[in-house]
Amino acid sequence: MVFALLLANLFVWLALAGTSQNELMVDFFDVGQGDAAFVRLPQGTQMLIDGGPGQAVLEKLGKAMPFYDREIDWVILSHPDRDHVNGLFAVLKNYRIKNIVWSGMPGEAAEGKEWINDVAKEGANVILAAPGEKFDLGSDPSCFFEVLAPAAAIPSGSGNNDLSVVVRLAYGARKFLFTGDIAAKEGQALENIYPGLAADVLKVAHHGSKYGTDGAFLSALAPAAAVISVGQGNSYGHPSPEVLEILSGYGIKTLRTDQNGDILFRTDGERLFVRTQQ
Ligand SMILES: [Zn+2]
């Protein structure tokens, strides 16, 4: 009986751990008010973009990764605000990280200093995000990510949000854009710097704040789907009704972690599927 249960558990683990050979999966974790997206690439490479506001990311990773796997290939920090970095403190304690990508700009808050200390202790290969840099992911040349921001040409304020690392992940013909907490003016600047910038799936900037997204950026980007990573009943009023209206006006399928739970995209480089927890 016990053996049968163990065996059943193992199959569940294998089913959860297994990606089909040629699929990329992007899991927007429901971590409350914050961002955390876990990417599993063909051939098994793993990448975590932000860690959310607390420990919730550990439970999510525990379900998404095989129990014996204690290593993550890439961690990208968009910016060291607590709703993005706090979960990464826990991840760095619990997993061995091979590569860490961040802006190198810690900002004024205590989290930035803690992040610098923890990164130094981790012993990972640290990459300071430089716009235009491209990183191959495995042997398939159609699978890579590129750093788009922070770019010198972006009119930045002094805040951490404006200096968010923006990355675009590509697999075959499909592209995912992770915008951190940039403001709409930085979205417009991205379109100027990278004419023709497009994405199939957009992680909506700044949890759907009305300052993060405008129609010009959305119409240029023309995503099929948008994800808002946001906590239920948050005190910021995210996402803003204006942004929801703009998204629906452009006919963009919009999913929200506060309503849909974890949001999982799968693609073979052509076809794109989504499955939500709720
Ligand atoms: Zn944020």
PDB file of N, CA, C and O and ligand atoms in Angstrom, residues 33-35 50 78-79 81-84 161 164 180-181 203 205-207 229 238, ligand 1:
ATOM      1  N   GLN A  33       0.755  40.152  -4.023  1.00  0.00           N
ATOM      2  CA  GLN A  33       1.100  41.428  -4.672  1.00  0.00           C
ATOM      3  C   GLN A  33       2.590  41.467  -4.989  1.00  0.00           C
ATOM      4  O   GLN A  33       3.415  41.836  -4.161  1.00  0.00           O
ATOM      5  N   GLY A  34       2.937  41.067  -6.201  1.00  0.00           N
ATOM      6  CA  GLY A  34       4.332  41.011  -6.633  1.00  0.00           C
ATOM      7  C   GLY A  34       4.438  40.214  -7.913  1.00  0.00           C
ATOM      8  O   GLY A  34       3.412  39.819  -8.481  1.00  0.00           O
ATOM      9  N   ASP A  35       5.674  40.016  -8.372  1.00  0.00           N
ATOM     10  CA  ASP A  35       5.926  39.269  -9.611  1.00  0.00           C
ATOM     11  C   ASP A  35       6.817  38.068  -9.331  1.00  0.00           C
ATOM     12  O   ASP A  35       7.819  38.206  -8.614  1.00  0.00           O
ATOM     13  N   ASP A  50      12.150  37.324 -11.058  1.00  0.00           N
ATOM     14  CA  ASP A  50      11.607  37.896  -9.822  1.00  0.00           C
ATOM     15  C   ASP A  50      11.078  36.798  -8.886  1.00  0.00           C
ATOM     16  O   ASP A  50      10.803  35.675  -9.321  1.00  0.00           O
ATOM     17  N   SER A  78      14.198  42.001 -11.714  1.00  0.00           N
ATOM     18  CA  SER A  78      13.850  43.209 -12.481  1.00  0.00           C
ATOM     19  C   SER A  78      14.329  44.451 -11.740  1.00  0.00           C
ATOM     20  O   SER A  78      14.932  45.340 -12.339  1.00  0.00           O
ATOM     21  N   HIS A  79      14.072  44.519 -10.447  1.00  0.00           N
ATOM     22  CA  HIS A  79      14.539  45.643  -9.630  1.00  0.00           C
ATOM     23  C   HIS A  79      14.341  45.270  -8.165  1.00  0.00           C
ATOM     24  O   HIS A  79      13.471  44.460  -7.840  1.00  0.00           O
ATOM     25  N   ASP A  81      12.889  46.058  -5.459  1.00  0.00           N
ATOM     26  CA  ASP A  81      11.774  46.417  -4.581  1.00  0.00           C
ATOM     27  C   ASP A  81      11.248  45.132  -3.947  1.00  0.00           C
ATOM     28  O   ASP A  81      11.308  44.060  -4.548  1.00  0.00           O
ATOM     29  N   ARG A  82      10.695  45.286  -2.743  1.00  0.00           N
ATOM     30  CA  ARG A  82      10.375  44.109  -1.933  1.00  0.00           C
ATOM     31  C   ARG A  82       9.393  43.146  -2.601  1.00  0.00           C
ATOM     32  O   ARG A  82       9.500  41.937  -2.415  1.00  0.00           O
ATOM     33  N   ASP A  83       8.474  43.654  -3.420  1.00  0.00           N
ATOM     34  CA  ASP A  83       7.487  42.752  -4.053  1.00  0.00           C
ATOM     35  C   ASP A  83       8.085  41.947  -5.210  1.00  0.00           C
ATOM     36  O   ASP A  83       7.405  41.135  -5.834  1.00  0.00           O
ATOM     37  N   HIS A  84       9.373  42.186  -5.490  1.00  0.00           N
ATOM     38  CA  HIS A  84      10.075  41.419  -6.536  1.00  0.00           C
ATOM     39  C   HIS A  84      11.266  40.656  -5.963  1.00  0.00           C
ATOM     40  O   HIS A  84      11.588  39.568  -6.414  1.00  0.00           O
ATOM     41  N   ASN A 161      11.671  51.562 -10.035  1.00  0.00           N
ATOM     42  CA  ASN A 161      10.743  51.076 -11.062  1.00  0.00           C
ATOM     43  C   ASN A 161      11.226  51.417 -12.465  1.00  0.00           C
ATOM     44  O   ASN A 161      11.203  50.587 -13.368  1.00  0.00           O
ATOM     45  N   SER A 164      13.880  49.244 -14.057  1.00  0.00           N
ATOM     46  CA  SER A 164      13.615  47.800 -14.146  1.00  0.00           C
ATOM     47  C   SER A 164      14.351  47.181 -15.330  1.00  0.00           C
ATOM     48  O   SER A 164      14.400  47.758 -16.414  1.00  0.00           O
ATOM     49  N   GLY A 180       8.845  44.150 -15.743  1.00  0.00           N
ATOM     50  CA  GLY A 180       9.062  44.655 -14.381  1.00  0.00           C
ATOM     51  C   GLY A 180       8.019  45.690 -14.017  1.00  0.00           C
ATOM     52  O   GLY A 180       6.829  45.517 -14.298  1.00  0.00           O
ATOM     53  N   ASP A 181       8.473  46.798 -13.446  1.00  0.00           N
ATOM     54  CA  ASP A 181       7.550  47.868 -13.024  1.00  0.00           C
ATOM     55  C   ASP A 181       7.801  49.158 -13.800  1.00  0.00           C
ATOM     56  O   ASP A 181       7.658  50.260 -13.259  1.00  0.00           O
ATOM     57  N   LYS A 203       3.878  40.491 -19.916  1.00  0.00           N
ATOM     58  CA  LYS A 203       3.690  40.647 -18.472  1.00  0.00           C
ATOM     59  C   LYS A 203       3.436  42.131 -18.280  1.00  0.00           C
ATOM     60  O   LYS A 203       4.319  42.956 -18.471  1.00  0.00           O
ATOM     61  N   ALA A 205       3.169  45.786 -17.201  1.00  0.00           N
ATOM     62  CA  ALA A 205       4.076  46.519 -16.309  1.00  0.00           C
ATOM     63  C   ALA A 205       3.387  46.933 -15.011  1.00  0.00           C
ATOM     64  O   ALA A 205       2.199  47.295 -14.994  1.00  0.00           O
ATOM     65  N   HIS A 206       4.153  46.879 -13.944  1.00  0.00           N
ATOM     66  CA  HIS A 206       3.773  47.453 -12.648  1.00  0.00           C
ATOM     67  C   HIS A 206       2.380  47.014 -12.173  1.00  0.00           C
ATOM     68  O   HIS A 206       1.560  47.830 -11.758  1.00  0.00           O
ATOM     69  N   HIS A 207       2.114  45.709 -12.268  1.00  0.00           N
ATOM     70  CA  HIS A 207       0.890  45.120 -11.700  1.00  0.00           C
ATOM     71  C   HIS A 207      -0.387  45.787 -12.218  1.00  0.00           C
ATOM     72  O   HIS A 207      -1.405  45.832 -11.513  1.00  0.00           O
ATOM     73  N   SER A 229       0.204  40.410 -12.790  1.00  0.00           N
ATOM     74  CA  SER A 229       0.617  39.705 -11.576  1.00  0.00           C
ATOM     75  C   SER A 229       0.304  40.614 -10.394  1.00  0.00           C
ATOM     76  O   SER A 229       0.958  41.634 -10.192  1.00  0.00           O
ATOM     77  N   HIS A 238      -4.346  48.143  -7.734  1.00  0.00           N
ATOM     78  CA  HIS A 238      -3.918  47.454  -8.957  1.00  0.00           C
ATOM     79  C   HIS A 238      -4.818  46.255  -9.208  1.00  0.00           C
ATOM     80  O   HIS A 238      -5.207  45.603  -8.269  1.00  0.00           O
TER      81      HIS A 238
HETATM   82 ZN    ZN B   1       6.222  45.738  -8.266  1.00  0.00          ZN
END
